[in-house]
PDB file of C-alpha atoms in Angstrom:
ATOM      1  CA  UNK A 219     -53.187 -84.373  93.165  1.00 90.00           C
ATOM      2  CA  UNK A 220     -50.277 -84.770  90.780  1.00 92.00           C
ATOM      3  CA  UNK A 221     -49.925 -83.311  87.318  1.00 94.00           C
ATOM      4  CA  UNK A 222     -47.546 -84.702  84.725  1.00 95.00           C
ATOM      5  CA  UNK A 223     -46.747 -83.025  81.418  1.00 95.00           C
ATOM      6  CA  UNK A 224     -45.544 -84.855  78.348  1.00 96.00           C
ATOM      7  CA  UNK A 225     -45.050 -84.163  74.680  1.00 97.00           C
ATOM      8  CA  UNK A 226     -42.269 -81.598  74.748  1.00 96.00           C
ATOM      9  CA  UNK A 227     -39.191 -81.818  72.573  1.00 97.00           C
ATOM     10  CA  UNK A 228     -37.241 -80.265  69.747  1.00 98.00           C
ATOM     11  CA  UNK A 229     -39.139 -79.079  66.690  1.00 98.00           C
ATOM     12  CA  UNK A 230     -38.251 -77.005  63.652  1.00 98.00           C
ATOM     13  CA  UNK A 231     -39.796 -73.583  63.093  1.00 98.00           C
ATOM     14  CA  UNK A 232     -43.236 -73.965  61.574  1.00 98.00           C
ATOM     15  CA  UNK A 233     -43.711 -77.352  63.160  1.00 98.00           C
ATOM     16  CA  UNK A 234     -46.255 -78.605  65.672  1.00 98.00           C
ATOM     17  CA  UNK A 235     -46.288 -80.297  69.043  1.00 98.00           C
ATOM     18  CA  UNK A 236     -49.053 -81.448  71.334  1.00 98.00           C
ATOM     19  CA  UNK A 237     -48.484 -81.238  75.063  1.00 98.00           C
ATOM     20  CA  UNK A 238     -50.495 -83.347  77.477  1.00 98.00           C
ATOM     21  CA  UNK A 239     -51.134 -82.850  81.178  1.00 96.00           C
ATOM     22  CA  UNK A 240     -52.360 -85.924  83.013  1.00 95.00           C
ATOM     23  CA  UNK A 241     -53.874 -85.537  86.462  1.00 93.00           C
ATOM     24  CA  UNK A 242     -53.724 -88.303  89.053  1.00 89.00           C
ATOM     25  CA  UNK A 243     -54.532 -88.755  92.698  1.00 87.00           C
ATOM     26  CA  UNK A 244     -57.668 -87.500  94.404  1.00 78.00           C
ATOM     27  CA  UNK A 245     -59.295 -85.932  91.354  1.00 79.00           C
ATOM     28  CA  UNK A 246     -62.825 -84.812  92.082  1.00 77.00           C
ATOM     29  CA  UNK A 247     -63.372 -81.625  90.157  1.00 81.00           C
ATOM     30  CA  UNK A 248     -60.663 -79.617  88.490  1.00 81.00           C
ATOM     31  CA  UNK A 249     -62.344 -76.405  87.474  1.00 82.00           C
ATOM     32  CA  UNK A 250     -59.644 -74.376  85.776  1.00 88.00           C
ATOM     33  CA  UNK A 251     -56.856 -75.870  83.695  1.00 91.00           C
ATOM     34  CA  UNK A 252     -54.043 -73.919  82.210  1.00 95.00           C
ATOM     35  CA  UNK A 253     -50.715 -73.870  80.471  1.00 98.00           C
ATOM     36  CA  UNK A 254     -47.879 -71.506  81.359  1.00 98.00           C
ATOM     37  CA  UNK A 255     -44.396 -71.162  79.978  1.00 98.00           C
ATOM     38  CA  UNK A 256     -41.121 -69.752  81.147  1.00 98.00           C
ATOM     39  CA  UNK A 257     -38.323 -68.838  78.780  1.00 96.00           C
ATOM     40  CA  UNK A 258     -34.749 -68.336  80.027  1.00 92.00           C
ATOM     41  CA  UNK A 259     -34.413 -65.016  81.800  1.00 94.00           C
ATOM     42  CA  UNK A 260     -38.134 -64.292  81.605  1.00 96.00           C
ATOM     43  CA  UNK A 261     -41.057 -64.539  83.987  1.00 96.00           C
ATOM     44  CA  UNK A 262     -43.514 -67.374  83.779  1.00 96.00           C
ATOM     45  CA  UNK A 263     -46.452 -66.343  81.627  1.00 97.00           C
ATOM     46  CA  UNK A 264     -49.932 -67.663  81.012  1.00 97.00           C
ATOM     47  CA  UNK A 265     -50.261 -69.259  77.587  1.00 98.00           C
ATOM     48  CA  UNK A 266     -53.806 -70.600  77.662  1.00 98.00           C
ATOM     49  CA  UNK A 267     -56.512 -71.601  80.087  1.00 96.00           C
ATOM     50  CA  UNK A 268     -59.846 -73.355  79.984  1.00 93.00           C
ATOM     51  CA  UNK A 269     -62.785 -73.053  82.353  1.00 91.00           C
ATOM     52  CA  UNK A 270     -65.799 -75.073  81.400  1.00 83.00           C
ATOM     53  CA  UNK A 271     -66.188 -74.398  77.732  1.00 82.00           C
ATOM     54  CA  UNK A 272     -64.452 -71.035  77.779  1.00 93.00           C
ATOM     55  CA  UNK A 273     -60.877 -70.687  76.608  1.00 95.00           C
ATOM     56  CA  UNK A 274     -58.392 -67.871  76.971  1.00 96.00           C
ATOM     57  CA  UNK A 275     -55.101 -67.301  75.138  1.00 97.00           C
ATOM     58  CA  UNK A 276     -52.272 -64.881  75.383  1.00 97.00           C
ATOM     59  CA  UNK A 277     -52.092 -62.706  72.288  1.00 97.00           C
ATOM     60  CA  UNK A 278     -48.848 -64.174  70.969  1.00 97.00           C
ATOM     61  CA  UNK A 279     -50.358 -67.653  70.557  1.00 98.00           C
ATOM     62  CA  UNK A 280     -53.877 -66.803  69.379  1.00 97.00           C
ATOM     63  CA  UNK A 281     -54.676 -68.613  66.161  1.00 97.00           C
ATOM     64  CA  UNK A 282     -51.761 -71.019  66.631  1.00 98.00           C
ATOM     65  CA  UNK A 283     -52.359 -72.830  69.924  1.00 98.00           C
ATOM     66  CA  UNK A 284     -55.455 -74.710  71.050  1.00 98.00           C
ATOM     67  CA  UNK A 285     -56.204 -75.807  74.599  1.00 97.00           C
ATOM     68  CA  UNK A 286     -58.600 -78.674  75.166  1.00 94.00           C
ATOM     69  CA  UNK A 287     -59.596 -81.108  77.879  1.00 93.00           C
ATOM     70  CA  UNK A 288     -60.745 -84.691  78.161  1.00 91.00           C
ATOM     71  CA  UNK A 289     -62.538 -85.033  81.474  1.00 88.00           C
ATOM     72  CA  UNK A 290     -62.846 -88.788  81.209  1.00 90.00           C
ATOM     73  CA  UNK A 291     -59.080 -89.132  80.862  1.00 91.00           C
ATOM     74  CA  UNK A 292     -58.393 -86.373  83.433  1.00 91.00           C
ATOM     75  CA  UNK A 293     -56.089 -84.867  80.872  1.00 93.00           C
ATOM     76  CA  UNK A 294     -55.792 -81.530  79.130  1.00 93.00           C
ATOM     77  CA  UNK A 295     -53.827 -80.658  76.056  1.00 97.00           C
ATOM     78  CA  UNK A 296     -52.079 -77.833  74.304  1.00 98.00           C
ATOM     79  CA  UNK A 297     -51.899 -78.203  70.545  1.00 98.00           C
ATOM     80  CA  UNK A 298     -49.156 -75.900  69.312  1.00 98.00           C
ATOM     81  CA  UNK A 299     -48.929 -75.101  65.608  1.00 98.00           C
ATOM     82  CA  UNK A 300     -46.737 -72.801  63.523  1.00 98.00           C
ATOM     83  CA  UNK A 301     -44.112 -72.787  66.239  1.00 98.00           C
ATOM     84  CA  UNK A 302     -41.418 -70.127  66.245  1.00 98.00           C
ATOM     85  CA  UNK A 303     -38.140 -69.858  68.186  1.00 97.00           C
ATOM     86  CA  UNK A 304     -39.929 -67.375  70.468  1.00 96.00           C
ATOM     87  CA  UNK A 305     -42.070 -70.256  71.705  1.00 98.00           C
ATOM     88  CA  UNK A 306     -39.012 -71.956  73.180  1.00 98.00           C
ATOM     89  CA  UNK A 307     -39.602 -72.368  76.905  1.00 98.00           C
ATOM     90  CA  UNK A 308     -40.383 -74.786  79.674  1.00 98.00           C
ATOM     91  CA  UNK A 309     -44.121 -75.373  79.581  1.00 98.00           C
ATOM     92  CA  UNK A 310     -46.037 -76.038  82.778  1.00 98.00           C
ATOM     93  CA  UNK A 311     -49.594 -77.136  83.249  1.00 96.00           C
ATOM     94  CA  UNK A 312     -51.678 -76.245  86.257  1.00 95.00           C
ATOM     95  CA  UNK A 313     -55.108 -76.955  87.597  1.00 92.00           C
ATOM     96  CA  UNK A 314     -57.364 -75.688  90.345  1.00 89.00           C
ATOM     97  CA  UNK A 315     -59.386 -78.040  92.508  1.00 89.00           C
ATOM     98  CA  UNK A 316     -61.469 -76.642  95.357  1.00 89.00           C
ATOM     99  CA  UNK A 317     -59.397 -73.501  95.418  1.00 87.00           C
ATOM    100  CA  UNK A 318     -56.027 -75.262  95.514  1.00 90.00           C
ATOM    101  CA  UNK A 319     -53.608 -74.692  92.652  1.00 93.00           C
ATOM    102  CA  UNK A 320     -51.480 -77.584  91.452  1.00 94.00           C
ATOM    103  CA  UNK A 321     -48.523 -77.488  89.072  1.00 96.00           C
ATOM    104  CA  UNK A 322     -46.781 -80.000  86.902  1.00 96.00           C
ATOM    105  CA  UNK A 323     -43.009 -80.307  86.762  1.00 96.00           C
ATOM    106  CA  UNK A 324     -42.666 -78.784  83.301  1.00 96.00           C
ATOM    107  CA  UNK A 325     -41.656 -80.009  79.882  1.00 97.00           C
ATOM    108  CA  UNK A 326     -39.086 -78.391  77.615  1.00 98.00           C
ATOM    109  CA  UNK A 327     -40.121 -77.153  74.187  1.00 98.00           C
ATOM    110  CA  UNK A 328     -37.308 -76.050  71.901  1.00 98.00           C
ATOM    111  CA  UNK A 329     -38.006 -74.564  68.484  1.00 98.00           C
ATOM    112  CA  UNK A 330     -34.870 -74.473  66.397  1.00 97.00           C
ATOM    113  CA  UNK A 331     -33.577 -75.365  62.977  1.00 95.00           C
TER     114      UNK A 331
END
């Protein structure tokens, strides 16, 4: 199983980005999908996750970020709105299939004017 993120980049404060995580390989049933981020000098933190129809967000992104999934495309997304410089980080997607956790390689998101 391989995961590949896309959609990162440079955006001004208040702007939006949509990250995508495409899964490939032996995809049978990815149960939990998530997005993490790691800012310079900080630990990697959970941003959002989705299990079935249930979503979970860290407090700092509630009301601004939306996680979603498209099972047919084997892809999940993170819509990020009202971005602030504090959202600057490398964003990683992950997924769990039959108890095995897989990670993408990360995509840089920079929020700056």
